[in-house]
Amino acid sequence: EGIVSNYPKRADLWNVFIDMELKTGNIDNVRRLFDRVIALDFKPRQVRQFFKRYLEFEQSQGDADKVEEVKNKARAYVESRFV
């Protein structure tokens, strides 16, 4: 937690942190991490990768409503940045 707080723009550290939380199996913490990271000001290419991982996570761990929620967040991100 402290490392990503000190270096919030390091996508590689966020990926390691997400991987660590995935290994613990705490689904709510993983969701909170994904929500935090997609709200940060990363380059669109990096955000796309986080959304892709988030969607894959929800497809394997969540339900149809959670998958749709991630898709809606991705749409809102694109609309807010590019429209």
Coordinates of N, CA and C in Angstrom, one line a residue:
E1 N 0.8 -1.2 0.0 CA 0.0 0.0 0.0 C 0.9 1.3 0.0
G2 N 1.9 1.2 0.8 CA 2.8 2.4 0.9 C 3.5 2.7 -0.4
I3 N 3.9 1.7 -1.1 CA 4.6 1.9 -2.3 C 3.8 2.6 -3.4
V4 N 2.5 2.1 -3.5 CA 1.7 2.7 -4.6 C 1.2 4.1 -4.1
S5 N 1.2 4.4 -2.8 CA 0.9 5.7 -2.3 C 2.1 6.7 -2.7
N6 N 3.3 6.2 -2.5 CA 4.5 7.0 -2.8 C 4.7 7.2 -4.3
Y7 N 4.4 6.2 -5.1 CA 4.6 6.2 -6.5 C 3.3 5.9 -7.3
P8 N 2.3 6.7 -7.2 CA 1.0 6.4 -7.7 C 0.9 6.3 -9.3
K9 N 1.9 6.8 -10.0 CA 1.9 6.8 -11.4 C 2.6 5.6 -12.0
R10 N 3.1 4.7 -11.1 CA 3.8 3.5 -11.6 C 2.8 2.3 -11.8
A11 N 2.5 2.1 -13.1 CA 1.5 1.1 -13.4 C 2.0 -0.3 -13.0
D12 N 3.3 -0.5 -13.1 CA 3.9 -1.8 -12.8 C 3.7 -2.2 -11.3
L13 N 3.8 -1.1 -10.5 CA 3.6 -1.4 -9.0 C 2.2 -1.7 -8.7
W14 N 1.3 -1.0 -9.4 CA -0.2 -1.3 -9.3 C -0.5 -2.7 -9.7
N15 N 0.1 -3.2 -10.8 CA -0.1 -4.5 -11.2 C 0.4 -5.5 -10.2
V16 N 1.5 -5.3 -9.6 CA 2.1 -6.2 -8.6 C 1.1 -6.2 -7.4
F17 N 0.7 -5.0 -7.0 CA -0.2 -4.9 -5.8 C -1.5 -5.7 -6.1
I18 N -2.1 -5.5 -7.3 CA -3.3 -6.2 -7.6 C -3.1 -7.7 -7.6
D19 N -1.9 -8.2 -8.2 CA -1.6 -9.6 -8.2 C -1.5 -10.1 -6.7
M20 N -0.9 -9.4 -5.8 CA -0.8 -9.8 -4.4 C -2.2 -9.9 -3.8
E21 N -3.1 -9.0 -4.1 CA -4.4 -9.1 -3.5 C -5.2 -10.2 -4.2
L22 N -5.0 -10.5 -5.4 CA -5.6 -11.6 -6.1 C -5.2 -12.9 -5.4
K23 N -4.0 -13.1 -5.0 CA -3.5 -14.3 -4.3 C -4.2 -14.5 -3.0
T24 N -4.5 -13.4 -2.3 CA -5.2 -13.5 -1.0 C -6.6 -14.0 -1.1
G25 N -7.2 -13.7 -2.3 CA -8.6 -14.2 -2.5 C -9.6 -13.2 -2.0
N26 N -9.2 -12.0 -1.5 CA -10.2 -11.1 -1.0 C -10.8 -10.3 -2.2
I27 N -11.9 -10.7 -2.7 CA -12.5 -10.1 -3.9 C -12.8 -8.7 -3.7
D28 N -13.3 -8.3 -2.6 CA -13.7 -6.9 -2.3 C -12.5 -6.0 -2.4
N29 N -11.4 -6.4 -1.8 CA -10.2 -5.6 -1.9 C -9.7 -5.5 -3.3
V30 N -9.8 -6.5 -4.1 CA -9.3 -6.5 -5.5 C -10.2 -5.5 -6.3
R31 N -11.5 -5.5 -6.0 CA -12.4 -4.6 -6.7 C -12.1 -3.1 -6.3
R32 N -11.8 -2.9 -5.0 CA -11.5 -1.6 -4.6 C -10.2 -1.1 -5.3
L33 N -9.2 -2.0 -5.4 CA -7.9 -1.6 -6.1 C -8.2 -1.3 -7.5
F34 N -8.9 -2.1 -8.2 CA -9.2 -1.8 -9.6 C -9.9 -0.4 -9.7
D35 N -10.9 -0.2 -8.9 CA -11.6 1.1 -8.9 C -10.7 2.3 -8.6
R36 N -9.7 2.1 -7.7 CA -8.7 3.2 -7.4 C -7.8 3.4 -8.6
V37 N -7.3 2.4 -9.2 CA -6.4 2.5 -10.3 C -7.0 3.1 -11.6
I38 N -8.2 2.8 -11.9 CA -8.8 3.3 -13.1 C -9.2 4.8 -12.9
A39 N -9.3 5.2 -11.6 CA -9.6 6.6 -11.4 C -8.4 7.5 -11.4
L40 N -7.2 6.9 -11.5 CA -6.0 7.7 -11.5 C -5.7 8.2 -12.9
D41 N -4.8 9.2 -13.0 CA -4.5 9.8 -14.3 C -3.4 9.1 -15.1
F42 N -3.7 7.9 -15.5 CA -2.7 7.2 -16.3 C -2.9 7.5 -17.8
K43 N -2.0 7.1 -18.6 CA -2.2 7.2 -20.1 C -3.3 6.3 -20.5
P44 N -4.0 6.7 -21.5 CA -5.2 5.8 -22.0 C -4.8 4.4 -22.2
R45 N -3.6 4.1 -22.8 CA -3.2 2.8 -23.1 C -3.1 2.0 -21.8
Q46 N -2.5 2.6 -20.7 CA -2.4 1.9 -19.4 C -3.7 1.7 -18.8
V47 N -4.6 2.6 -18.9 CA -6.0 2.5 -18.3 C -6.7 1.3 -19.0
R48 N -6.5 1.3 -20.3 CA -7.1 0.2 -21.1 C -6.7 -1.2 -20.6
Q49 N -5.4 -1.3 -20.2 CA -4.9 -2.6 -19.7 C -5.5 -2.9 -18.3
F50 N -5.7 -1.9 -17.5 CA -6.3 -2.1 -16.2 C -7.8 -2.5 -16.4
F51 N -8.5 -1.8 -17.3 CA -9.9 -2.2 -17.6 C -10.0 -3.6 -18.1
K52 N -9.0 -4.0 -18.9 CA -9.0 -5.4 -19.5 C -8.9 -6.4 -18.4
R53 N -7.9 -6.1 -17.5 CA -7.7 -7.0 -16.3 C -8.9 -7.1 -15.4
Y54 N -9.5 -5.9 -15.2 CA -10.7 -5.8 -14.3 C -11.8 -6.6 -14.9
L55 N -12.0 -6.5 -16.2 CA -13.1 -7.2 -16.9 C -12.8 -8.7 -16.8
E56 N -11.6 -9.1 -17.1 CA -11.3 -10.6 -17.0 C -11.5 -11.1 -15.5
F57 N -11.1 -10.3 -14.6 CA -11.3 -10.7 -13.2 C -12.8 -10.9 -12.9
E58 N -13.6 -9.9 -13.3 CA -15.1 -10.0 -13.0 C -15.7 -11.2 -13.8
Q59 N -15.2 -11.5 -15.0 CA -15.7 -12.6 -15.8 C -15.4 -13.9 -15.1
S60 N -14.3 -14.0 -14.4 CA -14.0 -15.2 -13.7 C -14.5 -15.3 -12.3
Q61 N -14.6 -14.2 -11.6 CA -14.9 -14.2 -10.2 C -16.3 -13.6 -9.9
G62 N -16.8 -12.7 -10.8 CA -18.0 -12.0 -10.5 C -19.2 -12.6 -11.2
D63 N -20.3 -11.8 -11.4 CA -21.4 -12.3 -12.1 C -21.7 -11.3 -13.2
A64 N -22.8 -11.5 -13.9 CA -23.1 -10.7 -15.1 C -23.3 -9.3 -14.8
D65 N -23.8 -9.0 -13.6 CA -24.0 -7.6 -13.2 C -22.7 -6.9 -13.0
K66 N -21.7 -7.6 -12.4 CA -20.4 -7.0 -12.1 C -19.7 -6.8 -13.5
V67 N -19.8 -7.7 -14.4 CA -19.2 -7.6 -15.7 C -19.8 -6.3 -16.4
E68 N -21.1 -6.2 -16.4 CA -21.7 -5.0 -17.0 C -21.3 -3.7 -16.3
E69 N -21.1 -3.8 -15.0 CA -20.7 -2.6 -14.3 C -19.3 -2.1 -14.7
V70 N -18.4 -3.1 -14.9 CA -17.0 -2.7 -15.4 C -17.1 -2.2 -16.9
K71 N -18.0 -2.8 -17.7 CA -18.1 -2.2 -19.0 C -18.7 -0.8 -19.0
N72 N -19.6 -0.5 -18.1 CA -20.2 0.8 -18.0 C -19.1 1.8 -17.5
K73 N -18.3 1.4 -16.6 CA -17.2 2.2 -16.1 C -16.2 2.5 -17.3
A74 N -15.9 1.5 -18.1 CA -15.0 1.7 -19.2 C -15.7 2.7 -20.2
R75 N -16.9 2.6 -20.5 CA -17.6 3.5 -21.4 C -17.6 4.9 -20.9
A76 N -17.9 5.0 -19.6 CA -17.9 6.4 -19.0 C -16.5 7.0 -19.1
Y77 N -15.4 6.2 -18.9 CA -14.1 6.7 -19.0 C -13.8 7.2 -20.4
V78 N -14.2 6.4 -21.4 CA -13.9 6.8 -22.8 C -14.7 8.1 -23.1
E79 N -16.0 8.1 -22.7 CA -16.8 9.3 -23.0 C -16.2 10.6 -22.3
S80 N -15.7 10.4 -21.1 CA -15.2 11.6 -20.4 C -13.9 12.1 -21.0
R81 N -13.1 11.2 -21.6 CA -11.8 11.5 -22.1 C -11.8 11.9 -23.6
F82 N -12.6 11.3 -24.3 CA -12.5 11.4 -25.8 C -13.7 12.0 -26.5
V83 N -14.7 12.2 -25.8 CA -15.9 12.8 -26.5 C -16.1 14.2 -26.2

